[in-house]
Coordinates of C-alpha atoms and ligand atoms in Angstrom, one line a residue:
M1 CA 0.0 0.1 0.0
A2 CA 1.4 3.1 -1.2
P3 CA 2.2 5.7 1.9
T4 CA -0.4 8.9 1.2
D5 CA 1.9 11.1 3.6
S6 CA 4.5 11.5 0.9
A7 CA 3.9 14.7 -0.7
V8 CA 7.5 16.4 0.7
P9 CA 10.2 13.5 0.0
P10 CA 12.6 14.1 2.7
S11 CA 15.0 15.6 0.2
A12 CA 13.0 18.6 -0.5
A13 CA 12.3 19.4 3.5
A14 CA 13.8 23.1 4.0
E15 CA 17.3 23.2 4.7
P16 CA 18.3 24.4 8.1
G17 CA 18.9 27.8 7.4
V18 CA 20.3 31.0 8.8
L19 CA 17.8 34.2 9.3
D20 CA 19.9 37.1 9.0
L21 CA 18.4 39.4 11.8
G22 CA 21.3 42.1 11.6
L23 CA 22.1 43.1 15.0
P24 CA 20.2 43.7 17.8
A25 CA 17.8 47.4 17.6
P26 CA 18.7 48.9 20.6
V27 CA 16.3 49.9 23.7
P28 CA 17.7 51.3 26.9
L29 CA 16.4 50.4 30.1
P30 CA 16.7 52.8 32.7
G31 CA 19.4 52.4 35.6
L32 CA 22.4 50.2 33.7
P33 CA 25.9 51.8 33.0
R34 CA 26.1 53.5 29.7
S35 CA 29.0 51.5 28.9
V36 CA 30.8 48.0 30.0
R37 CA 34.4 46.9 29.6
I38 CA 34.2 43.5 28.7
H39 CA 37.3 41.4 30.3
E40 CA 37.6 38.6 27.5
V41 CA 39.3 35.6 29.1
G42 CA 38.9 32.9 26.3
A43 CA 42.9 33.0 25.6
R44 CA 43.1 31.7 29.2
D45 CA 40.2 31.1 30.9
G46 CA 38.5 29.5 27.8
L47 CA 41.7 27.9 26.3
Q48 CA 43.0 26.7 29.7
N49 CA 39.7 24.2 30.1
E50 CA 39.3 22.8 26.8
A51 CA 40.6 19.4 26.3
T52 CA 42.5 20.2 22.4
A53 CA 45.4 22.4 23.0
L54 CA 46.1 24.7 20.1
P55 CA 49.2 25.8 18.7
V56 CA 51.1 28.8 19.7
E57 CA 50.2 30.9 16.5
V58 CA 47.1 29.9 16.7
K59 CA 46.8 31.1 19.9
A60 CA 48.5 34.3 19.1
E61 CA 46.0 34.8 15.8
F62 CA 43.4 34.6 18.1
I63 CA 44.3 36.9 20.7
A64 CA 45.1 39.4 17.8
R65 CA 41.5 39.1 15.8
L66 CA 39.8 39.0 19.7
A67 CA 42.1 42.7 19.6
A68 CA 40.8 43.8 15.5
A69 CA 37.0 43.0 16.9
G70 CA 37.4 45.8 19.5
L71 CA 38.1 43.9 22.4
R72 CA 40.6 45.9 25.0
T73 CA 40.7 44.0 27.9
I74 CA 42.2 40.1 26.9
E75 CA 43.4 38.0 29.4
A76 CA 46.0 36.4 27.4
T77 CA 47.7 33.6 29.3
S78 CA 48.7 32.6 32.2
F79 CA 52.4 32.2 34.3
V80 CA 51.7 28.7 36.2
H81 CA 53.4 25.6 36.2
P82 CA 52.9 23.6 33.0
K83 CA 52.9 21.1 34.9
W84 CA 48.9 22.3 36.2
V85 CA 48.0 24.2 32.9
P86 CA 49.5 22.1 30.1
Q87 CA 47.3 23.8 27.9
L88 CA 49.0 27.1 28.5
A89 CA 52.6 25.6 29.0
D90 CA 53.6 28.3 26.2
A91 CA 53.1 31.5 27.9
E92 CA 56.9 31.9 27.5
Q93 CA 56.2 31.7 23.7
L94 CA 52.9 33.1 23.3
F95 CA 53.7 36.7 25.4
P96 CA 55.9 38.3 23.0
L97 CA 54.1 37.3 20.0
V98 CA 51.1 39.6 21.3
S99 CA 52.4 42.4 23.1
G100 CA 53.1 44.2 20.0
L101 CA 49.2 44.2 19.8
S102 CA 49.2 47.1 22.7
E103 CA 50.8 49.3 20.6
Q104 CA 48.7 49.2 17.6
Y105 CA 45.1 49.1 19.8
S106 CA 45.5 52.1 22.1
G107 CA 44.3 50.9 25.6
L108 CA 44.7 47.3 24.8
R109 CA 45.4 45.4 28.4
L110 CA 46.4 41.6 27.6
P111 CA 46.6 40.8 31.4
V112 CA 48.1 37.0 32.3
L113 CA 47.0 35.3 35.6
V114 CA 50.0 35.0 37.8
P115 CA 49.5 32.3 41.0
N116 CA 52.6 33.1 42.8
E117 CA 55.9 34.9 42.7
R118 CA 57.7 32.8 40.6
G119 CA 55.4 33.6 38.0
L120 CA 55.2 37.4 38.8
D121 CA 59.4 36.9 38.1
R122 CA 58.0 35.6 34.8
A123 CA 55.5 37.8 34.3
L124 CA 57.8 40.9 35.0
A125 CA 60.5 39.1 32.9
H126 CA 58.2 39.7 30.0
G127 CA 57.1 43.4 30.7
V128 CA 53.6 42.4 31.4
A129 CA 51.8 45.5 33.1
D130 CA 48.8 44.1 34.0
I131 CA 48.4 40.7 36.3
A132 CA 45.7 38.8 38.1
V133 CA 45.9 36.7 41.2
F134 CA 43.2 33.7 41.6
A135 CA 41.6 33.3 45.1
S136 CA 39.0 31.2 46.7
A137 CA 35.6 32.1 48.3
T138 CA 35.5 28.3 49.9
E139 CA 38.0 25.9 51.9
S140 CA 37.5 23.1 50.0
F141 CA 38.1 24.8 46.6
A142 CA 41.3 26.8 48.3
E143 CA 42.7 22.9 49.0
R144 CA 41.9 22.0 45.9
N145 CA 42.5 24.4 43.5
L146 CA 45.4 25.7 45.0
G147 CA 46.6 23.1 47.2
R148 CA 46.5 25.7 50.3
G149 CA 43.5 26.8 52.6
V150 CA 42.6 30.3 52.1
E151 CA 44.6 31.8 54.8
A152 CA 47.3 30.3 53.1
S153 CA 46.6 31.3 50.2
M154 CA 46.4 34.6 51.3
E155 CA 49.5 34.8 52.3
M156 CA 50.7 33.6 48.6
F157 CA 49.2 36.7 47.2
A158 CA 50.3 39.2 49.3
P159 CA 54.0 39.5 48.2
V160 CA 53.0 39.1 44.7
V161 CA 50.1 41.8 44.5
Q162 CA 52.2 44.1 47.1
R163 CA 55.8 43.5 44.3
A164 CA 53.7 44.1 41.6
R165 CA 52.6 47.1 42.7
A166 CA 55.8 48.4 43.3
A167 CA 56.3 47.7 39.7
G168 CA 53.2 49.5 38.7
I169 CA 51.3 46.4 37.6
R170 CA 47.7 46.9 37.9
V171 CA 46.1 43.7 39.7
R172 CA 43.2 41.9 39.3
G173 CA 41.9 39.3 42.5
Y174 CA 39.7 36.5 41.2
L175 CA 37.4 35.1 43.8
S176 CA 35.7 31.6 42.9
M177 CA 33.2 30.4 44.2
C178 CA 31.0 33.2 45.1
F179 CA 27.6 31.5 45.3
G180 CA 28.1 27.8 45.1
D181 CA 30.8 25.3 45.8
P182 CA 30.3 21.3 44.7
W183 CA 31.6 20.6 47.9
E184 CA 30.1 23.2 50.7
G185 CA 27.0 24.3 48.5
P186 CA 25.7 27.7 49.0
V187 CA 28.2 29.9 49.8
P188 CA 27.3 32.4 52.4
A189 CA 27.3 36.4 51.3
A190 CA 29.2 37.7 54.5
Q191 CA 32.1 34.4 53.9
V192 CA 32.0 35.8 50.0
I193 CA 32.9 39.7 50.9
G194 CA 34.8 39.1 53.8
I195 CA 37.7 37.4 51.7
G196 CA 37.2 39.8 48.6
R197 CA 37.7 43.0 50.8
R198 CA 40.9 41.3 51.9
L199 CA 42.0 40.9 48.2
L200 CA 41.2 44.7 47.9
E201 CA 43.0 45.7 50.9
L202 CA 46.3 43.5 49.7
G203 CA 46.2 45.9 46.7
C204 CA 44.7 44.3 44.4
E205 CA 42.5 46.9 41.9
E206 CA 39.5 45.1 41.2
L207 CA 37.7 42.0 41.9
S208 CA 36.1 39.4 39.8
L209 CA 33.0 38.0 41.4
G210 CA 33.2 34.2 40.2
D211 CA 30.4 32.0 39.5
T212 CA 32.4 29.0 38.5
I213 CA 30.2 26.3 39.1
G214 CA 27.1 28.5 37.6
T215 CA 24.4 28.0 40.2
G216 CA 23.9 31.6 41.1
T217 CA 20.2 33.7 40.2
P218 CA 20.0 36.8 40.2
G219 CA 18.4 37.5 43.3
Q220 CA 21.8 36.1 45.1
V221 CA 23.9 38.8 42.9
A222 CA 22.0 41.5 43.8
A223 CA 22.2 40.5 47.6
L224 CA 25.5 40.1 46.8
L225 CA 26.4 42.9 45.6
G226 CA 24.4 44.6 48.1
G227 CA 26.6 43.7 50.8
F228 CA 29.6 44.6 49.0
A229 CA 28.3 48.4 48.6
A230 CA 27.1 48.0 52.8
A231 CA 30.9 46.7 53.6
G232 CA 32.0 49.8 51.6
V233 CA 33.5 48.2 48.4
G234 CA 31.3 50.0 45.6
P235 CA 30.5 48.6 42.0
E236 CA 33.1 50.6 40.4
R237 CA 35.9 48.3 42.1
L238 CA 34.1 45.1 41.1
A239 CA 33.6 43.1 37.8
V240 CA 31.2 39.4 37.9
H241 CA 32.6 36.4 35.9
F242 CA 29.5 33.7 35.3
H243 CA 29.0 30.3 33.8
D244 CA 25.9 29.4 31.8
T245 CA 26.0 26.0 33.1
Y246 CA 22.5 26.4 34.1
G247 CA 21.8 28.9 32.0
Q248 CA 21.7 31.9 33.9
A249 CA 24.8 33.8 33.3
L250 CA 22.9 36.5 31.2
A251 CA 20.2 37.0 34.0
N252 CA 22.8 37.1 36.6
T253 CA 24.2 39.8 34.1
L254 CA 21.6 42.1 33.8
A255 CA 21.3 42.0 37.9
A256 CA 24.8 42.8 37.8
L257 CA 24.4 45.7 36.0
Q258 CA 21.3 47.3 37.6
C259 CA 23.4 47.3 40.5
G260 CA 26.1 49.4 38.8
V261 CA 28.9 47.0 37.8
A262 CA 30.4 48.3 34.3
T263 CA 33.0 45.2 34.0
V264 CA 31.7 42.0 32.9
D265 CA 33.9 39.2 32.2
A266 CA 33.4 36.6 29.2
S267 CA 34.5 34.1 26.7
A268 CA 34.5 34.4 23.5
G269 CA 32.2 31.3 21.8
G270 CA 31.7 30.8 25.5
L271 CA 35.5 29.3 25.6
G272 CA 35.9 26.6 28.3
G273 CA 33.9 24.6 30.7
C274 CA 34.5 24.4 34.6
P275 CA 35.8 20.4 35.1
Y276 CA 34.2 20.9 38.7
A277 CA 30.6 21.6 37.0
K278 CA 28.8 18.9 36.2
S279 CA 27.6 20.2 32.8
A280 CA 30.3 20.9 29.8
T281 CA 28.8 24.4 29.4
G282 CA 31.2 27.0 31.2
N283 CA 32.0 30.7 30.9
L284 CA 29.5 33.7 29.8
A285 CA 30.2 33.8 25.6
T286 CA 31.0 37.1 24.8
E287 CA 28.6 37.4 21.7
D288 CA 25.9 36.5 23.9
L289 CA 26.8 39.0 26.6
V290 CA 27.4 41.9 23.3
W291 CA 24.2 41.0 21.9
M292 CA 22.1 41.5 25.0
L293 CA 24.7 44.5 25.8
H294 CA 23.7 46.6 21.9
G295 CA 20.3 45.4 22.9
L296 CA 20.4 47.6 26.0
G297 CA 22.2 49.8 24.1
I298 CA 25.0 49.9 26.2
E299 CA 28.7 50.4 24.3
T300 CA 31.3 48.2 24.7
G301 CA 33.5 48.5 21.3
V302 CA 32.8 45.4 20.2
D303 CA 32.6 44.6 16.0
L304 CA 29.8 41.8 17.0
P305 CA 30.1 40.0 13.3
A306 CA 33.7 40.3 13.0
L307 CA 33.7 38.7 16.9
A308 CA 31.4 35.7 16.3
A309 CA 33.7 35.2 13.0
T310 CA 36.6 34.8 15.0
S311 CA 35.2 32.6 17.5
R312 CA 33.3 30.6 14.3
W313 CA 37.1 30.2 13.0
L314 CA 38.7 29.1 16.5
A315 CA 36.4 26.5 16.8
D316 CA 37.2 25.1 13.5
R317 CA 40.5 24.4 15.3
L318 CA 39.3 22.9 18.3
G319 CA 36.9 20.6 16.0
R320 CA 33.8 21.3 17.6
P321 CA 31.0 24.1 17.7
S322 CA 30.9 27.1 19.4
P323 CA 28.5 26.1 22.4
S324 CA 27.6 30.1 21.7
R325 CA 23.8 30.8 20.7
A326 CA 24.3 33.9 19.7
V327 CA 27.7 32.7 17.6
R328 CA 25.6 29.8 16.0
A329 CA 22.8 32.2 15.3
L330 CA 25.4 35.0 13.2
T331 CA 27.9 32.4 12.1
G332 CA 25.1 29.5 11.0
S333 CA 27.6 27.2 12.6
G334 CA 26.0 24.2 14.9
S335 CA 23.0 23.7 13.1
Q336 CA 23.8 20.5 12.2
Q337 CA 24.8 19.3 15.7
Q338 CA 22.5 19.9 17.8
Ligands
LIG1 MG1 35.1 31.0 34.1

């Protein structure tokens, strides 16, 4: 018996197409910052959590493309011991390949992560102008990630920050597990604020609050930022670093913007998972962030199509599609892999 529903053969079914919707029409919301500085972490936080290690030339081209797309704070690499982070073992080779970009693009900053004094010595030898230290809001993560507790890690950072500041280097403090911790559960805001203030008192100019496993929600973000404000730490000294593990990154970002935060960390193409989170989904994708910010009429200086093309280019080198919704929508990539 002949089938009766064969009017549309499979070959004639619509191909998954790319709708050219252009860029978002800006419609501002009241009370938000007029511009946001994006702290791009793809080359460091992203690539260190990718299974594939890329050749140093590809990393250098990635950073050059990010700068050409308008990003002005691009965390380049980490002067950590290669045994800890083999994906970034080429920091010594990479930094000289990208440091010249600072002359090409005015205002470009290329911070590097520095875990200890030895890392600082390496950064100083390369003329680095911006560094970041990486602390934990919980004892469990400090022990596992830094190999020492919160108190001992503060003792490790103190001379790093002091020597860096004495050399005229700007220091950012990362604080991870600010909302939830896989071993300890919800993290009390008072604990985060206490450790965060200590990093600022050590001499960090900026504190980046990380939702490392992505469990935070907008009310928690507003409560934590309100707590910092009450403790005398205003939003101008804070950045937020959200992970999209549970799909909360943009909602949390909007909550932070409403509290006055104007520095947001993001990773081009959503590079990098978190090894401690259950899902492979990690960093907030820069393209998803820029789509929202430009839709809100907030300036970023970023050329979104150029950035999405860069992430598409890098995804081809990593051999997997970008997890960023905006990259997929803007470049038509990933539609076959869904
Ligand atoms: Mg991250």
